[in-house]
């Protein structure tokens, strides 16, 4: 498919509008008509450029660049964790929570969408975490055979979702910071 | 609204069909037409008896009785946790996972639905857990001011959801049992 007729700015604007619609009404209720109207495009153009809704949504998810944990290195695991939370952005977390809600059912039935969501929201976090944990093991802060090591991403993703389900609030920096000190670091024996 | 014309068996069958539809297609895509067809009812009857889709879905959620943790009391926190996992049912967990996915977006925009989901899936677990943790504190197994105490339900609900997002698998008894030993008990200092 030739995508060359769109400028990068126009493409970014279009993908942003698709993600906004996903957050607002959820995947199933997003129609190509609504996307065309919101982005002032013709439906024919959308179909010609992307082929269909799953392809367009997956591409929009992939276009949104996540915050990387790669650069964080404070010299201690506690310091790294708290730097991670300090670098997070409450607004961005609200937007990611809305995306996860909007996609939860659809991804289960659509492997391509699921792959895009994992690539955007899950894997960069998991890879960044692994690096940070590996350094903590090398420094001797955490024993290499500590069972909780393989569940750190579960604890963090879980905290994010559980806050909503149990307390009806989005996770924010204050909550995540307290959760790190109360749960994640003690589970790792730090 | 007079519900007296339905027998309890017929009512249970109808609520069961509504929950199956929710798991299959998600809240937004469930229509009163589909419910009428699946349950061999007339749409007029459904509207007369329940008023509308949110009321009918909320009532169906409330009708499904959750497993209670109330009876578990083995004499130790580790024993209670593992008895809880042993009493769980992999099939039931799969069905609850599907319900959560089907409702994730809708509950955010519909307070009555959210209340029904909390009442069905979240609160019975939280109350059962609190009782079990209170006994562990009274036995001296966990210090009353242990910070992780207030996050045990977050850890468990989170484990449930994170398994899906990260590993693309439903939580099952084997996973939960390992998570309890690796994360929850160490975070509590047990």
Coordinates of C-alpha atoms in Angstrom, one line a residue:
Chain A
X1 CA 0.0 0.0 0.0
X2 CA 1.4 3.4 -1.0
X3 CA 1.4 5.7 2.1
X4 CA 3.5 8.3 0.4
X5 CA 0.7 10.7 -0.3
X6 CA 0.4 11.6 3.4
X7 CA 2.9 14.0 5.1
X8 CA 4.3 12.7 8.4
X9 CA 2.5 15.5 10.2
X10 CA -0.8 14.5 8.6
X11 CA -0.2 10.8 9.4
X12 CA 0.6 11.6 13.1
X13 CA -2.5 13.7 13.3
X14 CA -4.6 10.9 11.9
X15 CA -3.2 8.3 14.2
X16 CA -3.7 10.6 17.2
X17 CA -7.4 11.0 16.2
X18 CA -7.8 7.2 16.0
X19 CA -6.3 6.6 19.5
X20 CA -8.6 9.4 20.9
X21 CA -11.6 7.6 19.4
X22 CA -10.4 4.3 20.9
X23 CA -10.2 5.8 24.3
X24 CA -13.6 7.5 24.0
X25 CA -15.8 4.7 22.7
X26 CA -13.7 1.5 22.7
X27 CA -12.5 -0.6 19.7
X28 CA -15.8 -2.3 18.8
X29 CA -17.7 1.0 18.6
X30 CA -15.1 2.8 16.5
X31 CA -16.2 2.8 12.8
X32 CA -14.3 3.8 9.7
X33 CA -17.1 6.4 9.2
X34 CA -16.3 8.0 12.6
X35 CA -12.6 7.9 11.8
X36 CA -13.2 9.5 8.4
X37 CA -15.4 12.2 10.0
X38 CA -13.0 13.0 12.9
X39 CA -10.0 13.2 10.6
X40 CA -11.7 14.9 7.7
X41 CA -10.7 12.1 5.3
X42 CA -12.7 10.1 2.9
X43 CA -13.4 6.5 3.8
X44 CA -12.1 5.5 0.4
X45 CA -8.7 7.0 1.3
X46 CA -8.7 5.2 4.6
X47 CA -9.4 1.8 3.1
X48 CA -6.9 2.4 0.2
X49 CA -4.1 3.4 2.6
X50 CA -4.6 0.9 5.4
X51 CA -6.9 -1.8 4.2
X52 CA -9.3 -1.8 7.2
X53 CA -9.9 -1.0 10.8
X54 CA -7.7 -3.6 12.5
X55 CA -4.7 -2.5 10.3
X56 CA -5.3 1.2 10.9
X57 CA -5.7 0.8 14.6
X58 CA -2.6 -1.4 14.9
X59 CA -0.6 1.1 12.9
X60 CA -1.8 4.0 15.1
X61 CA -0.8 2.1 18.3
X62 CA 2.6 1.3 16.8
X63 CA 3.1 5.0 15.9
X64 CA 2.7 6.3 19.5
X65 CA 6.1 6.2 21.0
X66 CA 6.3 4.9 24.6
X67 CA 8.6 6.4 27.3
X68 CA 11.7 4.2 27.5
X69 CA 13.3 3.1 30.8
X70 CA 16.6 2.5 29.1
X71 CA 18.4 5.7 30.3
X72 CA 17.6 5.3 34.0
X73 CA 20.6 4.2 36.1
X74 CA 20.9 5.8 39.5
X75 CA 23.2 3.2 41.1
X76 CA 20.5 1.5 43.3
X77 CA 17.4 -0.5 42.6
X78 CA 15.3 1.7 44.9
X79 CA 16.7 4.8 43.2
X80 CA 16.0 3.4 39.7
X81 CA 12.4 2.4 40.6
X82 CA 11.7 5.9 42.0
X83 CA 13.3 7.6 39.1
X84 CA 11.1 5.5 36.8
X85 CA 8.0 6.8 38.7
X86 CA 9.3 10.4 38.7
X87 CA 9.8 10.2 34.9
X88 CA 6.2 8.9 34.4
X89 CA 3.5 11.4 33.6
X90 CA 0.1 11.2 35.2
X91 CA -1.6 12.4 32.0
X92 CA 0.2 9.7 30.0
X93 CA -0.9 7.1 32.5
X94 CA -4.5 8.3 32.3
X95 CA -4.3 8.0 28.5
X96 CA -2.8 4.5 28.6
X97 CA -5.4 3.4 31.1
X98 CA -8.1 4.6 28.7
X99 CA -6.5 2.8 25.8
X100 CA -6.2 -0.5 27.7
X101 CA -9.9 -0.3 28.7
X102 CA -10.9 0.5 25.1
X103 CA -9.0 -2.5 23.7
X104 CA -9.4 -5.2 26.4
X105 CA -12.1 -7.2 24.7
X106 CA -11.0 -6.6 21.1
X107 CA -7.4 -7.7 21.6
X108 CA -8.5 -11.1 22.8
X109 CA -10.2 -11.8 19.5
X110 CA -7.7 -10.1 17.3
X111 CA -4.1 -11.4 17.4
X112 CA -2.7 -8.5 15.3
X113 CA -4.2 -5.9 17.6
X114 CA -2.9 -7.8 20.7
X115 CA 0.6 -7.8 19.2
X116 CA 0.4 -4.1 18.6
X117 CA -0.8 -3.4 22.2
X118 CA 2.0 -5.6 23.6
X119 CA 4.6 -3.9 21.5
X120 CA 3.4 -0.4 22.5
X121 CA 2.5 -0.7 26.2
X122 CA 3.9 -3.9 27.6
X123 CA 7.2 -5.0 26.0
X124 CA 9.1 -1.8 26.2
X125 CA 8.4 -1.8 30.0
X126 CA 9.4 -5.4 30.4
X127 CA 12.7 -4.9 28.5
X128 CA 13.5 -1.8 30.4
X129 CA 12.7 -3.5 33.7
X130 CA 14.8 -6.6 32.9
X131 CA 17.9 -4.4 32.3
X132 CA 17.3 -2.5 35.5
X133 CA 16.9 -5.7 37.5
X134 CA 19.9 -7.3 35.9
X135 CA 22.1 -4.5 37.2
X136 CA 20.6 -4.9 40.7
X137 CA 21.6 -8.6 40.6
X138 CA 25.1 -7.7 39.3
X139 CA 25.5 -5.2 42.2
X140 CA 24.4 -7.9 44.7
X141 CA 21.3 -6.0 45.8
X142 CA 19.0 -8.9 44.7
X143 CA 19.9 -12.6 44.7
X144 CA 19.8 -14.0 41.2
X145 CA 17.5 -16.8 42.3
X146 CA 15.0 -14.6 44.1
X147 CA 11.6 -16.0 43.0
X148 CA 9.9 -12.5 42.7
X149 CA 12.4 -11.5 40.0
X150 CA 10.3 -13.1 37.3
X151 CA 7.2 -11.3 38.4
X152 CA 8.2 -7.6 38.6
X153 CA 6.4 -6.7 35.4
X154 CA 3.3 -8.6 36.7
X155 CA 3.4 -6.6 39.9
X156 CA 3.7 -3.3 38.1
X157 CA 1.2 -3.9 35.3
X158 CA -1.1 -5.5 37.9
X159 CA -0.9 -2.4 40.2
X160 CA -1.9 -0.2 37.3
X161 CA -5.0 -2.2 36.5
X162 CA -6.0 -3.2 40.1
X163 CA -6.1 0.5 41.2
X164 CA -8.9 1.0 38.7
X165 CA -10.8 -2.1 39.5
X166 CA -10.6 -1.9 43.3
X167 CA -10.4 1.8 44.0
X168 CA -11.9 3.2 40.8
X169 CA -9.0 5.5 40.3
X170 CA -6.3 5.6 37.7
X171 CA -2.8 4.8 38.9
X172 CA -0.7 7.9 39.5
X173 CA 2.9 8.6 40.7
X174 CA 2.0 8.8 44.4
X175 CA 0.3 5.4 44.3
X176 CA 3.0 3.7 42.3
X177 CA 5.7 5.1 44.5
X178 CA 4.0 3.7 47.6
X179 CA 3.3 0.4 45.9
X180 CA 7.0 0.0 45.0
X181 CA 8.1 0.6 48.7
X182 CA 5.3 -1.6 50.2
X183 CA 5.2 -4.5 47.7
X184 CA 7.8 -4.7 45.0
X185 CA 11.0 -3.9 46.9
X186 CA 10.1 -6.2 49.9
X187 CA 9.1 -9.0 47.6
X188 CA 12.6 -8.7 46.1
X189 CA 14.1 -8.7 49.6
X190 CA 15.4 -5.1 49.2
Chain B
X1 CA -41.4 -3.8 37.7
X2 CA -43.2 -7.1 38.2
X3 CA -40.8 -9.9 37.7
X4 CA -43.2 -12.5 39.2
X5 CA -44.1 -14.0 35.8
X6 CA -40.8 -15.6 35.4
X7 CA -39.9 -18.8 37.4
X8 CA -36.5 -18.7 39.2
X9 CA -35.2 -21.4 36.8
X10 CA -36.2 -19.3 33.8
X11 CA -34.7 -16.2 35.3
X12 CA -31.4 -18.0 36.0
X13 CA -31.3 -19.4 32.5
X14 CA -31.9 -15.9 31.1
X15 CA -29.2 -14.3 33.2
X16 CA -26.8 -17.0 32.3
X17 CA -27.4 -16.4 28.6
X18 CA -26.8 -12.6 29.1
X19 CA -23.4 -13.3 30.8
X20 CA -22.4 -15.7 28.0
X21 CA -23.2 -13.0 25.4
X22 CA -21.1 -10.5 27.4
X23 CA -18.1 -12.9 27.4
X24 CA -18.5 -13.6 23.7
X25 CA -18.9 -10.1 22.2
X26 CA -18.4 -7.6 25.0
X27 CA -21.0 -5.2 26.5
X28 CA -21.1 -2.6 23.6
X29 CA -21.9 -5.3 21.0
X30 CA -24.6 -7.0 23.1
X31 CA -28.0 -5.9 21.8
X32 CA -31.5 -6.4 23.3
X33 CA -32.3 -8.2 20.0
X34 CA -29.4 -10.7 20.5
X35 CA -30.5 -11.3 24.1
X36 CA -34.1 -11.8 23.0
X37 CA -33.0 -14.3 20.2
X38 CA -30.6 -16.2 22.5
X39 CA -33.2 -16.5 25.3
X40 CA -36.2 -17.0 23.1
X41 CA -37.9 -14.0 24.7
X42 CA -39.7 -11.1 23.1
X43 CA -37.9 -7.8 23.2
X44 CA -41.1 -6.2 24.7
X45 CA -40.9 -8.7 27.6
X46 CA -37.2 -7.8 28.3
X47 CA -37.9 -4.1 28.3
X48 CA -41.0 -4.5 30.4
X49 CA -39.3 -6.6 33.0
X50 CA -35.9 -4.9 33.2
X51 CA -36.3 -1.5 31.7
X52 CA -33.1 -1.7 29.4
X53 CA -29.8 -3.2 28.7
X54 CA -27.8 -1.7 31.6
X55 CA -30.4 -2.8 34.2
X56 CA -30.6 -6.3 32.7
X57 CA -26.8 -6.8 32.6
X58 CA -26.3 -5.4 36.1
X59 CA -29.0 -7.8 37.4
X60 CA -27.4 -10.7 35.6
X61 CA -24.1 -9.9 37.2
X62 CA -25.6 -9.7 40.6
X63 CA -27.4 -13.0 40.2
X64 CA -24.2 -15.0 39.6
X65 CA -23.0 -16.1 43.0
X66 CA -19.3 -15.7 43.6
X67 CA -17.2 -18.3 45.6
X68 CA -16.7 -17.0 49.1
X69 CA -13.5 -17.2 51.0
X70 CA -15.3 -16.9 54.3
X71 CA -15.0 -20.6 55.3
X72 CA -11.2 -20.9 54.8
X73 CA -9.3 -21.1 58.1
X74 CA -6.3 -23.5 58.1
X75 CA -4.4 -21.9 61.1
X76 CA -1.7 -20.2 59.0
X77 CA -1.6 -17.5 56.3
X78 CA 0.4 -19.6 53.9
X79 CA -2.1 -22.5 54.4
X80 CA -5.1 -20.1 54.0
X81 CA -3.7 -18.7 50.7
X82 CA -3.0 -22.1 49.2
X83 CA -6.4 -23.4 50.4
X84 CA -7.9 -20.4 48.6
X85 CA -6.1 -21.3 45.3
X86 CA -7.0 -25.0 45.7
X87 CA -10.7 -24.0 46.1
X88 CA -10.6 -22.0 43.0
X89 CA -11.7 -23.5 39.7
X90 CA -9.7 -22.9 36.5
X91 CA -13.0 -22.9 34.5
X92 CA -14.5 -20.3 36.7
X93 CA -11.4 -18.1 36.4
X94 CA -11.5 -18.4 32.6
X95 CA -15.1 -17.3 32.7
X96 CA -14.4 -14.4 35.1
X97 CA -11.5 -13.3 32.9
X98 CA -13.8 -13.2 29.9
X99 CA -16.4 -11.2 31.8
X100 CA -13.8 -8.6 32.9
X101 CA -12.6 -8.2 29.3
X102 CA -16.1 -7.9 28.0
X103 CA -17.0 -5.2 30.5
X104 CA -13.7 -3.2 30.9
X105 CA -14.7 -0.3 28.7
X106 CA -18.4 -0.2 29.4
X107 CA -18.0 -0.1 33.2
X108 CA -15.9 3.1 33.0
X109 CA -18.8 4.9 31.4
X110 CA -21.6 3.3 33.4
X111 CA -21.6 3.7 37.2
X112 CA -24.4 1.2 37.7
X113 CA -22.5 -1.5 35.8
X114 CA -19.3 -0.7 37.6
X115 CA -21.1 -1.1 40.9
X116 CA -22.4 -4.5 39.9
X117 CA -19.0 -5.8 38.7
X118 CA -17.4 -4.6 41.9
X119 CA -20.1 -6.3 44.0
X120 CA -19.8 -9.6 42.0
X121 CA -16.1 -10.0 41.4
X122 CA -14.1 -7.6 43.6
X123 CA -15.7 -7.0 46.9
X124 CA -16.4 -10.5 48.0
X125 CA -12.8 -11.3 47.4
X126 CA -11.6 -8.1 49.3
X127 CA -13.8 -8.8 52.3
X128 CA -12.8 -12.5 52.5
X129 CA -9.1 -11.5 52.2
X130 CA -9.4 -8.9 54.9
X131 CA -10.8 -11.5 57.3
X132 CA -8.0 -13.9 56.5
X133 CA -5.3 -11.2 56.9
X134 CA -6.8 -10.0 60.2
X135 CA -6.4 -13.5 61.6
X136 CA -2.8 -13.6 60.5
X137 CA -2.2 -10.3 62.3
X138 CA -3.9 -11.6 65.4
X139 CA -1.7 -14.8 65.3
X140 CA 1.4 -12.6 65.1
X141 CA 2.3 -13.9 61.6
X142 CA 2.2 -10.4 60.0
X143 CA 2.9 -7.2 61.8
X144 CA -0.2 -4.9 61.9
X145 CA 1.8 -2.0 60.4
X146 CA 3.2 -4.0 57.5
X147 CA 2.8 -1.7 54.5
X148 CA 1.9 -4.5 52.0
X149 CA -1.2 -5.4 54.0
X150 CA -3.3 -2.8 52.3
X151 CA -2.2 -4.0 48.9
X152 CA -2.9 -7.8 49.0
X153 CA -6.1 -7.5 46.9
X154 CA -4.2 -5.3 44.4
X155 CA -1.5 -8.0 44.2
X156 CA -4.0 -10.7 43.6
X157 CA -6.4 -8.9 41.2
X158 CA -3.2 -7.6 39.4
X159 CA -1.7 -11.0 39.0
X160 CA -4.9 -12.2 37.4
X161 CA -4.9 -9.4 34.8
X162 CA -1.2 -9.1 34.3
X163 CA -0.9 -12.8 33.3
X164 CA -3.2 -12.1 30.4
X165 CA -1.6 -8.9 29.3
X166 CA 2.1 -10.1 29.6
X167 CA 1.9 -13.8 28.9
X168 CA -1.3 -14.0 27.0
X169 CA -2.6 -16.8 29.3
X170 CA -5.4 -16.8 31.8
X171 CA -4.4 -17.1 35.4
X172 CA -4.7 -20.6 36.7
X173 CA -4.1 -22.4 40.0
X174 CA -0.5 -23.3 39.3
X175 CA 0.4 -19.7 38.4
X176 CA -1.4 -18.2 41.4
X177 CA 0.1 -20.6 43.8
X178 CA 3.7 -19.7 42.6
X179 CA 2.8 -16.0 42.7
X180 CA 1.6 -16.3 46.3
X181 CA 5.0 -17.9 47.3
X182 CA 7.2 -15.6 45.2
X183 CA 5.4 -12.2 45.7
X184 CA 2.6 -12.0 48.2
X185 CA 4.0 -13.9 51.2
X186 CA 7.5 -12.3 50.9
X187 CA 5.9 -8.8 50.6
X188 CA 4.1 -9.5 53.8
X189 CA 7.3 -10.7 55.5
X190 CA 6.0 -14.3 55.9

